[in-house]
Amino acid sequence: MARITAGVATSHVPLIGRAIDTGDTQSEYWKPLFDGYEFTRKWIAAEKPDVVFLVFNDHASAFDLKLIPTFAIGTGETFKPADEGFGPRAVPDVKGAPDLAWHIAQSVIQDDFDLTIVNEMDVDHGLTVPLSLMFGQPDAWPCRVIPFAVNVVVYPVPNGRRCYNLGRAIARAVEKFDEDLNVQIWGTGGMSHQLQGPRAGLINQTWDKSFLDRLADAPEELADIPHIEYIREAGSEGIELVMWLVMRGALGDKVKELHRHYHVPASNTAVGHIILENQR
Ligand code: DHB
Ligand code: FE
């Protein structure tokens, strides 16, 4: 059977992608950020996931005001890097896992969560920057990826509790898939940042660190955080952290924290990164 072996969370700042693409990862500004991913790169090379279920948000690249799916699952064979205004990043196309993705759609929709099924979608920095952080610059990504987009851009957005419960439904689906697959679930975005308005540049290290502290062993507390607290404490884009709760919900009650990294500054964002191993 397929099994979810681990969850990975990371911020997904576009400028990190630019630093990788232009070979700038060892500069004074970027080195401390990338050093925090060294452990992960070695760990994941040994873990060799078959499929990554990658929870991210689209930033008006694939979707715009014409169509705003709350939860969208990528069921296609391939997904191309999106053009976000400067041309698509020169990274490999993403190979999907349509059989597993359709199975998850079937199971999760029957399990009370409405998903939008997307066969064609370009994937933006929300998805490609985490892949680059974990895998560097290969000719092809070393695993298949199911893109799973959550709307955190246009209100109303789903609350943390719903995202957490959705993660549980995703886990129930994966565990019923009759193929021996090592599946990881990743949650991207966050941590505190605000890209707009009078509070642009807001970072809240105390609040972020408390979120990281509770992710492994007190996720129920995090699931109860209301939207207004994310906005007040973590900035308007801090709401991206609800996607970490999809990841956490898909893991069991008992997890082991293998690695943690927190770094400020990276562009306008406080970067957080954590690996949680599923214990069973
Ligand atoms: C930045 C961070 C994001 O999460 C994003 O989607 C866009 C920009 C930033 O810090 O610049
Ligand atoms: Fe973002």
CSV table of C-alpha atoms in Angstrom, one decimal, residues 117-260:
chain,number,residue,atom,x,y,z
A,117,ILE,CA,-9.9,18.7,-10.7
A,118,VAL,CA,-7.3,20.3,-12.9
A,119,ASN,CA,-5.7,18.5,-15.8
A,120,GLU,CA,-3.8,21.5,-17.1
A,121,MET,CA,-2.1,24.0,-14.9
A,122,ASP,CA,1.2,25.9,-15.0
A,123,VAL,CA,2.9,25.8,-11.6
A,124,ASP,CA,4.4,29.0,-10.1
A,125,HIS,CA,7.1,29.7,-7.4
A,126,GLY,CA,4.8,28.3,-4.7
A,127,LEU,CA,5.6,24.8,-6.1
A,128,THR,CA,8.9,25.2,-8.0
A,129,VAL,CA,10.9,27.0,-5.4
A,130,PRO,CA,10.3,24.2,-2.7
A,131,LEU,CA,11.4,21.6,-5.4
A,132,SER,CA,14.6,23.6,-6.1
A,133,LEU,CA,15.3,24.0,-2.4
A,134,MET,CA,15.1,20.2,-1.8
A,135,PHE,CA,16.5,18.9,-5.0
A,136,GLY,CA,18.8,21.6,-6.4
A,137,GLN,CA,19.2,21.9,-10.2
A,138,PRO,CA,18.7,18.4,-11.7
A,139,ASP,CA,17.8,17.7,-15.4
A,140,ALA,CA,14.6,16.1,-14.2
A,141,TRP,CA,12.9,16.2,-10.8
A,142,PRO,CA,13.7,12.9,-9.0
A,143,CYS,CA,10.1,12.1,-8.1
A,144,ARG,CA,6.5,12.5,-9.3
A,145,VAL,CA,4.5,15.4,-7.9
A,146,ILE,CA,0.8,15.9,-7.3
A,147,PRO,CA,0.2,19.7,-7.2
A,148,PHE,CA,-2.5,20.7,-4.7
A,149,ALA,CA,-3.4,24.3,-4.8
A,150,VAL,CA,-5.2,26.1,-1.9
A,151,ASN,CA,-6.7,29.5,-2.4
A,152,VAL,CA,-5.1,31.9,0.2
A,153,VAL,CA,-5.1,34.9,-2.1
A,154,VAL,CA,-8.8,35.9,-2.6
A,155,TYR,CA,-11.1,36.0,0.4
A,156,PRO,CA,-13.0,33.9,1.5
A,157,VAL,CA,-10.1,31.5,2.1
A,158,PRO,CA,-10.4,28.2,4.0
A,159,ASN,CA,-9.7,28.2,7.7
A,160,GLY,CA,-6.9,26.2,9.4
A,161,ARG,CA,-9.2,23.6,10.9
A,162,ARG,CA,-10.7,22.8,7.5
A,163,CYS,CA,-7.2,22.5,6.0
A,164,TYR,CA,-6.1,20.2,8.9
A,165,ASN,CA,-9.2,18.0,8.4
A,166,LEU,CA,-8.6,17.9,4.7
A,167,GLY,CA,-5.1,16.6,5.4
A,168,ARG,CA,-6.6,13.8,7.4
A,169,ALA,CA,-8.9,12.9,4.4
A,170,ILE,CA,-5.9,13.0,2.1
A,171,ALA,CA,-4.1,10.5,4.4
A,172,ARG,CA,-7.1,8.2,4.5
A,173,ALA,CA,-7.1,8.3,0.7
A,174,VAL,CA,-3.4,7.6,0.3
A,175,GLU,CA,-3.5,4.7,2.7
A,176,LYS,CA,-6.2,3.0,0.5
A,177,PHE,CA,-4.1,3.2,-2.7
A,178,ASP,CA,-3.0,-0.3,-3.7
A,179,GLU,CA,0.5,0.4,-4.8
A,180,ASP,CA,3.7,0.3,-2.7
A,181,LEU,CA,4.6,4.0,-2.8
A,182,ASN,CA,6.7,6.2,-0.5
A,183,VAL,CA,4.6,9.4,-0.4
A,184,GLN,CA,5.7,12.6,1.2
A,185,ILE,CA,3.4,15.6,1.8
A,186,TRP,CA,4.8,19.1,1.7
A,187,GLY,CA,3.2,22.3,2.9
A,188,THR,CA,4.6,25.5,1.5
A,189,GLY,CA,4.3,29.3,2.1
A,190,GLY,CA,4.6,31.5,5.2
A,191,MET,CA,6.0,32.3,7.6
A,192,SER,CA,5.1,35.8,8.6
A,193,HIS,CA,5.1,38.3,5.8
A,194,GLN,CA,3.1,41.1,4.4
A,195,LEU,CA,3.7,42.3,0.8
A,196,GLN,CA,1.2,45.2,0.7
A,197,GLY,CA,-0.2,48.2,2.5
A,198,PRO,CA,1.1,50.2,5.4
A,199,ARG,CA,2.4,47.1,7.3
A,200,ALA,CA,4.4,45.8,4.3
A,201,GLY,CA,7.6,44.1,5.5
A,202,LEU,CA,6.0,42.9,8.8
A,203,ILE,CA,7.8,40.0,10.4
A,204,ASN,CA,6.9,38.4,13.7
A,205,GLN,CA,9.6,36.0,14.9
A,206,THR,CA,8.0,35.3,18.3
A,207,TRP,CA,4.8,34.2,16.7
A,208,ASP,CA,6.5,32.2,13.9
A,209,LYS,CA,8.7,30.3,16.5
A,210,SER,CA,5.6,29.5,18.6
A,211,PHE,CA,3.9,28.1,15.4
A,212,LEU,CA,7.0,25.9,14.7
A,213,ASP,CA,7.2,24.8,18.4
A,214,ARG,CA,3.6,23.5,18.3
A,215,LEU,CA,3.5,21.9,14.8
A,216,ALA,CA,4.7,18.5,15.9
A,217,ASP,CA,2.9,18.0,19.2
A,218,ALA,CA,0.2,20.6,19.5
A,219,PRO,CA,-1.3,20.8,16.0
A,220,GLU,CA,-4.8,21.0,17.3
A,221,GLU,CA,-4.0,24.4,18.9
A,222,LEU,CA,-2.7,25.6,15.5
A,223,ALA,CA,-5.8,24.4,13.8
A,224,ASP,CA,-7.9,26.7,16.0
A,225,ILE,CA,-6.0,29.8,15.0
A,226,PRO,CA,-8.6,32.1,13.3
A,227,HIS,CA,-7.9,34.1,10.1
A,228,ILE,CA,-7.8,37.4,12.1
A,229,GLU,CA,-4.8,36.2,14.2
A,230,TYR,CA,-2.8,35.2,11.1
A,231,ILE,CA,-3.4,38.6,9.6
A,232,ARG,CA,-2.7,40.5,12.8
A,233,GLU,CA,0.3,38.5,13.9
A,234,ALA,CA,1.8,37.1,10.7
A,235,GLY,CA,0.8,39.7,8.2
A,236,SER,CA,-1.6,39.4,5.2
A,237,GLU,CA,0.4,36.7,3.5
A,238,GLY,CA,1.1,34.8,6.8
A,239,ILE,CA,-2.3,33.2,6.0
A,240,GLU,CA,-0.3,30.9,3.7
A,241,LEU,CA,0.6,28.9,6.8
A,242,VAL,CA,-2.8,27.2,6.7
A,243,MET,CA,-1.2,25.0,4.0
A,244,TRP,CA,1.2,23.7,6.6
A,245,LEU,CA,-1.8,22.4,8.4
A,246,VAL,CA,-2.9,20.3,5.4
A,247,MET,CA,0.5,18.7,5.7
A,248,ARG,CA,0.3,18.2,9.4
A,249,GLY,CA,-3.2,16.8,9.3
A,250,ALA,CA,-2.0,14.2,6.8
A,251,LEU,CA,0.5,12.9,9.3
A,252,GLY,CA,-0.5,10.7,12.3
A,253,ASP,CA,-0.8,12.0,15.9
A,254,LYS,CA,2.7,11.0,16.6
A,255,VAL,CA,5.5,12.6,14.6
A,256,LYS,CA,9.2,13.1,15.1
A,257,GLU,CA,10.8,16.4,14.3
A,258,LEU,CA,13.9,15.6,12.3
A,259,HIS,CA,15.0,19.1,11.3
A,260,ARG,CA,14.1,22.8,11.7
